[in-house]
XYZ file of C-alpha atoms in Angstrom:
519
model
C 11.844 -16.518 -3.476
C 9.501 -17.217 -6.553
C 9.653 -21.082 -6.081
C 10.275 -21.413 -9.527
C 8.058 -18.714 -10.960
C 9.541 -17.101 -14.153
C 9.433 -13.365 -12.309
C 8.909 -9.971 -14.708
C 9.686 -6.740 -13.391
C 7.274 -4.242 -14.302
C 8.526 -0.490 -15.092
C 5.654 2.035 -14.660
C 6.279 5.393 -16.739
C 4.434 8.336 -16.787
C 0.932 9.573 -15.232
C -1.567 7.842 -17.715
C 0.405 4.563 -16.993
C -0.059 5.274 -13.418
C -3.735 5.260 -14.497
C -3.291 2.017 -16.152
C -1.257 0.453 -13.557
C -3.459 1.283 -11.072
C -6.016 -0.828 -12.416
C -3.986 -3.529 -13.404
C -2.320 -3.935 -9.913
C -6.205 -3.794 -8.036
C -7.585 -6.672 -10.776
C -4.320 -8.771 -9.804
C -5.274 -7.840 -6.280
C -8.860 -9.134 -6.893
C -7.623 -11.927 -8.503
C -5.669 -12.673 -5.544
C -8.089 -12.431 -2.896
C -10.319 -14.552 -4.465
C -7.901 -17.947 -4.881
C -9.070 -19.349 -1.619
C -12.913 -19.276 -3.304
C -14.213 -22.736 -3.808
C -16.080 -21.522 -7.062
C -12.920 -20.067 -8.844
C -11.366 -22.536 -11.443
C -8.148 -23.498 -9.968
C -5.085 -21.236 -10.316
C -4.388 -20.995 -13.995
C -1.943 -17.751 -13.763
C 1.179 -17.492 -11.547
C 0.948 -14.474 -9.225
C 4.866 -14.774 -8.214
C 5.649 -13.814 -11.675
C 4.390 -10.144 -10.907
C 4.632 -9.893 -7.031
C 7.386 -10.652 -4.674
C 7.524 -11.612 -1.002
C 8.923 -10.034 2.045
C 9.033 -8.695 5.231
C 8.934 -5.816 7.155
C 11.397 -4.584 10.367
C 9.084 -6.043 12.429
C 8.712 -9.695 10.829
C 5.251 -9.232 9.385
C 5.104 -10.825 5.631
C 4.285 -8.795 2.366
C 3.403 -9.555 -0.744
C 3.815 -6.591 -3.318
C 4.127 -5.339 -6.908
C 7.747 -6.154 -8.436
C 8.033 -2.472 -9.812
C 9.185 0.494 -10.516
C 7.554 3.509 -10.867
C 8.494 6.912 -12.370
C 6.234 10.013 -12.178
C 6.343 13.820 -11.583
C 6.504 16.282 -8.858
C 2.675 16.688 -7.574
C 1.456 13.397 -9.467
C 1.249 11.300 -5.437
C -1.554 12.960 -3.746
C -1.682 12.283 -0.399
C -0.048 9.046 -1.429
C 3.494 8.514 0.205
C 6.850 7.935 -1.921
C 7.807 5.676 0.234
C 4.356 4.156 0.087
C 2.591 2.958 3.420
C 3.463 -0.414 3.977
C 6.752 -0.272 5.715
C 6.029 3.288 7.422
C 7.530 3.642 11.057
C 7.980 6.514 13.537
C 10.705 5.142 15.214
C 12.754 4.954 12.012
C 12.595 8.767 11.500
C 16.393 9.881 11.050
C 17.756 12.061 13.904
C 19.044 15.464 12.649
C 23.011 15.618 13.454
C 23.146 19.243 12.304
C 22.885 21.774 15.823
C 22.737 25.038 14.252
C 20.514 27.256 13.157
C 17.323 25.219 10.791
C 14.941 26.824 8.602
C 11.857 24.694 7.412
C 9.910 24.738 4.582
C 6.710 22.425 4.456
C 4.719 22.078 1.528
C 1.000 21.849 1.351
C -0.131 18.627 2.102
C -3.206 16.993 -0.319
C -6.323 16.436 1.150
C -6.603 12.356 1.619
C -9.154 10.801 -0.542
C -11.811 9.352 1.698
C -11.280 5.777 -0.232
C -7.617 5.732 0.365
C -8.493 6.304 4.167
C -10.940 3.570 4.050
C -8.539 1.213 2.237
C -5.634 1.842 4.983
C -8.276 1.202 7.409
C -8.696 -2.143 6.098
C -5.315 -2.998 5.733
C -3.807 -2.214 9.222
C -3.678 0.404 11.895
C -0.900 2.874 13.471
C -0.400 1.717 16.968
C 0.330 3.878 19.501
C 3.948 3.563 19.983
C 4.637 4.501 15.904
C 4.469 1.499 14.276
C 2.171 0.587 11.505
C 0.573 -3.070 12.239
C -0.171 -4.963 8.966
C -3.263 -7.022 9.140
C -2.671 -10.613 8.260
C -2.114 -12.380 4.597
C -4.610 -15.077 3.810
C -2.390 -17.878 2.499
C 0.807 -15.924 2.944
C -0.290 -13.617 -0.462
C -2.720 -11.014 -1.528
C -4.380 -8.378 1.076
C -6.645 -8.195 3.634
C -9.241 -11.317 4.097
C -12.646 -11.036 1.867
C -15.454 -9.012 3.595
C -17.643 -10.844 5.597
C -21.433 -10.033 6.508
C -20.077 -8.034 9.742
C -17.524 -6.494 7.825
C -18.633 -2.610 6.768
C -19.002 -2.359 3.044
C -16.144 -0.595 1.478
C -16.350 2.843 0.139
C -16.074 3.702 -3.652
C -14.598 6.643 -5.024
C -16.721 8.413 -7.149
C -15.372 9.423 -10.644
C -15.661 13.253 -9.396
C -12.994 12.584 -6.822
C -10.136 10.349 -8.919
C -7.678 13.440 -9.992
C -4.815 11.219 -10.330
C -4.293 7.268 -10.442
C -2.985 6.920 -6.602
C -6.733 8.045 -5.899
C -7.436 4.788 -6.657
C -5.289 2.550 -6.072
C -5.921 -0.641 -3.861
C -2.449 -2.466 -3.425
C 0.841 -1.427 -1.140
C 3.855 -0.015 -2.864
C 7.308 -1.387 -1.794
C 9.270 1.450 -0.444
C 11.583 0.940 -3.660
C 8.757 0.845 -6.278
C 8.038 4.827 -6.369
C 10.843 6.896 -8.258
C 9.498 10.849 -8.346
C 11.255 12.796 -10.867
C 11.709 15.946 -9.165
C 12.618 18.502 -11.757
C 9.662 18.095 -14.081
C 6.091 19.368 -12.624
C 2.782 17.047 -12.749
C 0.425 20.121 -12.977
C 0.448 23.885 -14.040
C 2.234 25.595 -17.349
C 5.535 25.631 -16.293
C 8.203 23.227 -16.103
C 6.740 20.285 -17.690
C 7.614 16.716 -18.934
C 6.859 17.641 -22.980
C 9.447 16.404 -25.085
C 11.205 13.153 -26.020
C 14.387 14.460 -25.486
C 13.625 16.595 -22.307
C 12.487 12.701 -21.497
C 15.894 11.014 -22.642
C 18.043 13.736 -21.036
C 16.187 12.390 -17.701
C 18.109 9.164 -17.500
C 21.265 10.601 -18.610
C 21.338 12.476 -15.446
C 23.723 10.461 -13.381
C 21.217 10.960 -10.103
C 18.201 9.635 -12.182
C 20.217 7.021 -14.232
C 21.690 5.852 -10.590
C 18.256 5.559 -8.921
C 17.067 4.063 -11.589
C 19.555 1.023 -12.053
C 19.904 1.160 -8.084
C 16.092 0.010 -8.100
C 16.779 -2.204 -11.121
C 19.360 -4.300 -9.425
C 17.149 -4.227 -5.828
C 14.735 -6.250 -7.181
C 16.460 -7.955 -10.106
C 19.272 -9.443 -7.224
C 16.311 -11.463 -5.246
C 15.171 -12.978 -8.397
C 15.357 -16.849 -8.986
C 14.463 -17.143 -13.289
C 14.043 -12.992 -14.144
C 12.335 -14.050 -17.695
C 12.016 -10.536 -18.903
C 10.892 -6.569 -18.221
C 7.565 -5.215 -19.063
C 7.277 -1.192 -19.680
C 4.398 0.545 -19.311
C 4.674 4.254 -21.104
C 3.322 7.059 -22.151
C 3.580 7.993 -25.836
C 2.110 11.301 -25.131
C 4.920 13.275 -23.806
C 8.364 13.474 -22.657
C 7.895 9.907 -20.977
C 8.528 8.513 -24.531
C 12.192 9.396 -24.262
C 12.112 8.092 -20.816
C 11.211 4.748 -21.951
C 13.039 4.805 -24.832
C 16.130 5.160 -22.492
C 15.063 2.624 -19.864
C 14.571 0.090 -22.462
C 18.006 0.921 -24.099
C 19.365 0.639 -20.711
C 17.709 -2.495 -19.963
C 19.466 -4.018 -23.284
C 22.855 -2.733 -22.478
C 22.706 -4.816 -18.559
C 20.132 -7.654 -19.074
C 20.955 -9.041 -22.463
C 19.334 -11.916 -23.498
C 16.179 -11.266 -20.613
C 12.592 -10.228 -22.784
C 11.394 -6.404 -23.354
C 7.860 -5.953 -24.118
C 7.034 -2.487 -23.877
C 3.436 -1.271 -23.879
C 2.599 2.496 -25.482
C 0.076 3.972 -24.215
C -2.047 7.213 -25.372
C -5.419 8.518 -23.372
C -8.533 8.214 -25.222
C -10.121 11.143 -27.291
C -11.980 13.222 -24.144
C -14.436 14.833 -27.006
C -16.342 11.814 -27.420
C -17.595 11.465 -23.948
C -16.686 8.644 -20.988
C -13.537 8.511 -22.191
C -11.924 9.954 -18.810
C -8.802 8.319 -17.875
C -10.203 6.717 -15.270
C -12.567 4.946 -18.030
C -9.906 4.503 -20.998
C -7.038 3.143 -18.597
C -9.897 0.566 -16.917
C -10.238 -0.794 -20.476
C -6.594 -0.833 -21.788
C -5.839 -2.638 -18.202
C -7.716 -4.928 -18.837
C -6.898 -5.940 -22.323
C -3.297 -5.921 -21.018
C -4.252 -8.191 -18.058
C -5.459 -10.425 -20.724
C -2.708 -10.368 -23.559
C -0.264 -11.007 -21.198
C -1.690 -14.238 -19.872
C 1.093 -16.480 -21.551
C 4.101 -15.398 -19.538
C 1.987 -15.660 -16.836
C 0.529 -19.321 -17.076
C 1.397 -21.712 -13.696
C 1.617 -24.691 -16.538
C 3.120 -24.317 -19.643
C 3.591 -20.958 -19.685
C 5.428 -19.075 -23.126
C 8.781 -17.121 -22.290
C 8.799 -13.374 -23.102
C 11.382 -13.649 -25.050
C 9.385 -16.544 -27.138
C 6.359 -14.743 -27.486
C 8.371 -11.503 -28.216
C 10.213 -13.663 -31.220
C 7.185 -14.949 -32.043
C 6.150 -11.544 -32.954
C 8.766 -9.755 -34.196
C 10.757 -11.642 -37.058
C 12.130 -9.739 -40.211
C 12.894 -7.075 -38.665
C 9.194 -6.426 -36.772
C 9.239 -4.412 -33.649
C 5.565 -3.198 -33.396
C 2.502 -4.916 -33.216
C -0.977 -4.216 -33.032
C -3.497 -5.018 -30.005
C -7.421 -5.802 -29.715
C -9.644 -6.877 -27.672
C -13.648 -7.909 -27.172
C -14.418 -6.709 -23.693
C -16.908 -8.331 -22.290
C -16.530 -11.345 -24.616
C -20.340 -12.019 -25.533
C -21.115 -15.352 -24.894
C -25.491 -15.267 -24.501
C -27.393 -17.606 -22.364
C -27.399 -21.007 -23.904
C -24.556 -20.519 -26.753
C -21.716 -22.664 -27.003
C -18.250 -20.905 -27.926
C -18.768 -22.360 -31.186
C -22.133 -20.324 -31.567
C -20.873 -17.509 -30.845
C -17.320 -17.325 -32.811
C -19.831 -18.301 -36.150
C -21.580 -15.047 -35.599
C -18.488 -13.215 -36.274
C -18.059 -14.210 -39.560
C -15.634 -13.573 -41.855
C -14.599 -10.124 -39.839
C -11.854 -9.518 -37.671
C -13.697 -10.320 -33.807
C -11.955 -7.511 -32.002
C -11.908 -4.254 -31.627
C -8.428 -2.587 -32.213
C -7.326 -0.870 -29.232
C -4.021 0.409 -31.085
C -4.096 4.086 -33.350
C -3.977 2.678 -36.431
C -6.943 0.280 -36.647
C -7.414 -2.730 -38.552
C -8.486 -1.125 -42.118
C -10.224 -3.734 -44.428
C -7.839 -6.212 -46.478
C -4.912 -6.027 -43.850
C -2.683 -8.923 -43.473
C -1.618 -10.745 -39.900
C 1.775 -12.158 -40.318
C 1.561 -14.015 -36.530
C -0.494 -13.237 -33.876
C -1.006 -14.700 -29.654
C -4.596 -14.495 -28.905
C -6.134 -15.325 -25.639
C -9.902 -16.155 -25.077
C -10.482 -15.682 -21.024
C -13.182 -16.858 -18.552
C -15.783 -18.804 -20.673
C -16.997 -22.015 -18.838
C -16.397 -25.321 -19.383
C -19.336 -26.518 -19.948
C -19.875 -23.685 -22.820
C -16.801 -24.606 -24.783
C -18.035 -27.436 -27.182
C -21.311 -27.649 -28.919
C -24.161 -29.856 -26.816
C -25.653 -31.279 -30.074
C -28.382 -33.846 -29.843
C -27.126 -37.441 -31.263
C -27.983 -37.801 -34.614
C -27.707 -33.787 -35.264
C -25.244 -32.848 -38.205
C -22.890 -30.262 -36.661
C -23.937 -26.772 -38.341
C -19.711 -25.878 -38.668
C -16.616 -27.297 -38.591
C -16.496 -25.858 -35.326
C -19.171 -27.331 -34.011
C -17.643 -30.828 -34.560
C -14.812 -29.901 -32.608
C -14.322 -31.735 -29.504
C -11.943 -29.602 -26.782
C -12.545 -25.631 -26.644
C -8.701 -25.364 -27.274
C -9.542 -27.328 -30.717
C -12.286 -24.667 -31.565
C -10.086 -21.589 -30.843
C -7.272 -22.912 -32.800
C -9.772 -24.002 -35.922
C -11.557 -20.524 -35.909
C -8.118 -18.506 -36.178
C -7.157 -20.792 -38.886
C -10.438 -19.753 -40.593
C -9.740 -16.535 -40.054
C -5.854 -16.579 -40.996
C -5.025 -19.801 -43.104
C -1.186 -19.639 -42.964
C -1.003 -17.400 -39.974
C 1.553 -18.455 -37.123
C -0.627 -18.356 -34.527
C -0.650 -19.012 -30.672
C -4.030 -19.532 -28.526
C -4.497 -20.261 -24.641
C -8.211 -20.316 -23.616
C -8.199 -19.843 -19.779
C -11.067 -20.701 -17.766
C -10.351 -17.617 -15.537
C -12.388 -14.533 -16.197
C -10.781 -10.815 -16.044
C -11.822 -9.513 -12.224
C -13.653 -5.964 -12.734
C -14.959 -5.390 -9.273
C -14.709 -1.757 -7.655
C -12.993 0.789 -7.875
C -13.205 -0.361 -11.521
C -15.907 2.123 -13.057
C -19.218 0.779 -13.418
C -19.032 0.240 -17.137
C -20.781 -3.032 -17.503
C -24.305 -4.406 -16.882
C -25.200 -8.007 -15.967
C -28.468 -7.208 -17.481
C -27.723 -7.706 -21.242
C -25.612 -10.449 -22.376
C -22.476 -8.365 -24.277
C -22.607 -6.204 -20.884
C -22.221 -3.939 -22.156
C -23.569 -0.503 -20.392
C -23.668 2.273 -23.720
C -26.105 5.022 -22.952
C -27.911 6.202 -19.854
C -26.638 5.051 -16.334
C -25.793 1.329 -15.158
C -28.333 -0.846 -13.960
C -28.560 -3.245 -11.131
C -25.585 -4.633 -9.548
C -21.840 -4.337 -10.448
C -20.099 -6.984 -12.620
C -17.059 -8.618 -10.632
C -15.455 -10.133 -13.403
C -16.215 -11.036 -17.643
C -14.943 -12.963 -20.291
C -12.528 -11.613 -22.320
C -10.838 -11.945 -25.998
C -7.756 -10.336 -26.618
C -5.097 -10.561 -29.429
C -1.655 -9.477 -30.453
C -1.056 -9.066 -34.123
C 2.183 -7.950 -36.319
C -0.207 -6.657 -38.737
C 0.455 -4.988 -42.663
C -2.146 -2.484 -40.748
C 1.114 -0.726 -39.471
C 2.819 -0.188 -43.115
C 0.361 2.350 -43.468
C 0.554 3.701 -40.010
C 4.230 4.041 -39.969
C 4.622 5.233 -43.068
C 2.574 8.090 -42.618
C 3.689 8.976 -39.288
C 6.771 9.431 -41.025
C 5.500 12.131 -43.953
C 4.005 14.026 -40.881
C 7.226 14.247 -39.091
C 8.894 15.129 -41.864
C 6.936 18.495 -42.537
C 7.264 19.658 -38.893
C 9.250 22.378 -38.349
C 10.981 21.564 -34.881
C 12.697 24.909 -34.264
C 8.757 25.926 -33.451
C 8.750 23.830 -30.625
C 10.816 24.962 -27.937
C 10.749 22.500 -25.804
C 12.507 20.169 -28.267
C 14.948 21.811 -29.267
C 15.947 23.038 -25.551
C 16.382 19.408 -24.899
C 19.610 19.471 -27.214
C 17.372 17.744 -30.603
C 19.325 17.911 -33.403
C 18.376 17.900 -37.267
C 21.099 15.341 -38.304
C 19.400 13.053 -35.110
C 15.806 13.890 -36.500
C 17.033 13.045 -40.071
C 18.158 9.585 -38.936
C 15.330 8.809 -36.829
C 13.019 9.403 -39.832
C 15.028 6.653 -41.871
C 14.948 4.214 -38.887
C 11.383 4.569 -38.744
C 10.773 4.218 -42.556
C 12.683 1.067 -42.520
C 10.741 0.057 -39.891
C 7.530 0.856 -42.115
C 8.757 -1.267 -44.837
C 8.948 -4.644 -42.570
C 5.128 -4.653 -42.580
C 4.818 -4.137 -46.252
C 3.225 -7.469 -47.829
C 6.013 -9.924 -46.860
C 5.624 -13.482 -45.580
C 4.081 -14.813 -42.394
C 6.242 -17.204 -40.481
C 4.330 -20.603 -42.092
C 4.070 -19.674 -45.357
């Protein structure tokens, strides 16, 4: 169905992932609706290796997400399990039961006047039940671009986005949403907390048989399955969800790649850090660090990259990212790498940093939507080159000579991608086409919204997470579980805890000095 795409199946877990998601599905979205745009670079990522084709009952093509999707009772809104692609009337099941029925309807959630406005777009409920898609451009993507007569679309504001279906701007497969019933979204009571309230979960045979039901739905109609991505919380009883779909995932699809990506909200106290804002800007360091699985030509296997990565033992690595890459007016890529200097260029999106005198032992780094015309150095004849850089004569030459500056010895993997990162609404205003990093930091944004920016990102098995790991370890070991109820309801054990503790100390002593994979 793929036409030789190497397909991943996505596996959305918990709410904060849901906020991430959301924003990662809407910039493939963008991306999408904007191939048939004479000024875009030609098609440099492969949109069949995330989305899948099909119909509906009544013949109409769709092109949606290739994923699955677990969250709590009360997480939807007024967004449908079942999503609203496929919805029909007619299909309602008849009731065979003739006695006596009782019915209990809950509270419906008000809809979020951008969700309405979205549907709108998309299609319309015709009178005799059925819900009329409006047409693909090009067989893919959504609804065509707006033109001048079409009404602008409406934004939702930051003070109406409760949860991440609020904003989301792409159609769910009726087999993509998977609500976990027994665990509540809001309130005190009855909540996801625990790693093993998480694991128990998908030992469940009703869970752990919706889950691989879903799993094999999707799996079945693939042509070259390379590999599963998870998105997951870290923050709650999600973890042991993950930790089970990914053992599960070993157990039936040897051999296929597993790349799961923890995630943790942002610290609140510091201000615009609402998950809304935090999940915009891990989304779109994911969008970017994932680029080589996703390439049209050329493109690097998960299970390659995932290698690449992980040798000796590895499992963890460490992510950053330069959002908006900042390129100023009249600077060649060279120019601006040299300002850098010595210093690691990105900012580390993971929770243990990059401290000072850290060592990489491999690393994939992708540099994203700098123009051609900026990547080499414009010299005047006659001019000595200022670098080594500068005398470079491809912009995939100057990438690969600045991260062997930066890392001599490193085993390292670039792609520099003419294609920038797509940031258009509803991705919050956090960027300003008025300075060149764009930067927006204090007061409110200025003039008009930024569509799309240039990007760095990098993956790094970095000594950084010795440290980390190590001392997540000491804190573990000085917690007193029996205080937490919630863990120790969920059947945790001491012995368990005890071996987890050397597993993860192990782990810690991977990262400690070593080799790198050249030297």
């Amino acid at each position: 169905m793929a036409g030789g795409a190497r397909e991943v199946l996505t596996l959305q877990l918990g709410h904060f992932a849901g906020f991430v998601g959301a924003h990662w599905w809407n910039q493939q979205d963008a991306a999408l609706g904007r191939a048939t745009d004479s000024k875009e670079p030609p098609g440099e990522l492969c949109p069949d290796v995330l989305y899948r084709t099909g119909r509906t009952l009544h013949g109409q093509e769709t092109y949606t997400p290739r994923l699955i999707l677990m969250d709590l009772k009360g997480s939807l809104s007024s967004l449908k399990e079942e999503g609203g692609l496929y919805r029909d009337k007619q299909l309602d099941a008849a009731i065979a039961w003739q006695g006596k029925l009782t019915t209990h309807k809950e509270e419906l959630y008000p809809k979020n006047p951008y969700l309405q406005d979205f549907l709108s777009a998309e299609g319309v409920l015709s009178s005799d039940g059925v819900w009329r898609v409006k047409s693909i451009p090009n067989g893919k993507g959504s609804s065509p671009l707006p033109t001048a007569t079409t009404p602008k679309p409406l934004i939702p504001t930051e003070a109406s986005i409760r949860v991440w279906s609020d904003f989301l701007r792409v159609h769910l497969h009726p087999r993509s949403i998977c609500m976990i019933q027994k665990y509540n979204h809001d309130g005190e009571a009855g909540r996801l907390e625990a790693f093993g309230q998480g694991e128990s979960v998908l030992k469940e045979p009703k869970y752990q048989e919706e889950l691989e039901d879903r799993l094999h739905f999707y799996v079945e109609e693939c042509d070259y399955l390379q590999g599963f991505q998870i998105l997951c919380d870290l923050h709650d009883g999600f973890s042991g969800v993950g930790a089970k779909a990914a053992e599960l995932l070993q157990d039936e699809y040897s051999g296929r790649g597993i790349i799961t990506w923890g995630l943790l909200p942002g610290p609140y106290h510091r201000g615009a850090t609402l998950p809304f804002h935090c999940s915009a800007i891990l989304a779109t360091a994911l969008d970017t660090v994932t680029v080589p699985y996703r390439l049209c030509s050329s493109p690097v296997s998960m299970v390659h990259l995932a290698d690449m990565l992980s040798f000796c033992g590895k499992k963890v690595v460490t992510a950053g990212a330069i959002i908006p890459f900042p390129l100023a007016p009249g600077q060649s890529l060279p120019d601006s790498l040299m300002q850098f200097g010595g210093a690691t260029p990105w900012t580390p999106l993971s929770a243990c940093g990059e401290p000072s005198g850290t060592r990489c032992f491999a690393q994939s780094v992708v540099l994203r939507g700098i123009d051609r015309a900026c990547h080499t150095s414009q010299l005047t004849p006659g001019t000595p080159p200022p670098s080594a850089l500068h005398a470079c004569t491809t912009g995939e030459e100057i990438l690969a000579q600045y991260l062997q500056q930066q890392q001599p010895g490193v085993m390292s993997s670039s792609h520099l991608l003419l294609t920038p990162c797509r940031v258009a609404p509803p991705y919050p205003h956090l960027f300003s086409s008025c300075s060149p990093p764009g930067m927006v930091l204090d007061g409110s944004p200025k003039g008009a919204a930024v569509e799309s920016i240039p990007v760095f990102g990098a993956l790094c098995s970095s000594s950084s997470l010795h440290q980390t790991l190590e001392a997540l370890a000491r804190d573990l070991t000085k917690l007193d579980l029996r205080r937490w109820a919630s863990f120790m309801d969920a059947g945790v054990e001491h012995d368990d805890v005890a071996e987890l503790l050397q597993e993860l100390q192990s782990l810690a002593q991977c990262y400690q000095g070593g080799d790198s994979l050249v030297d």
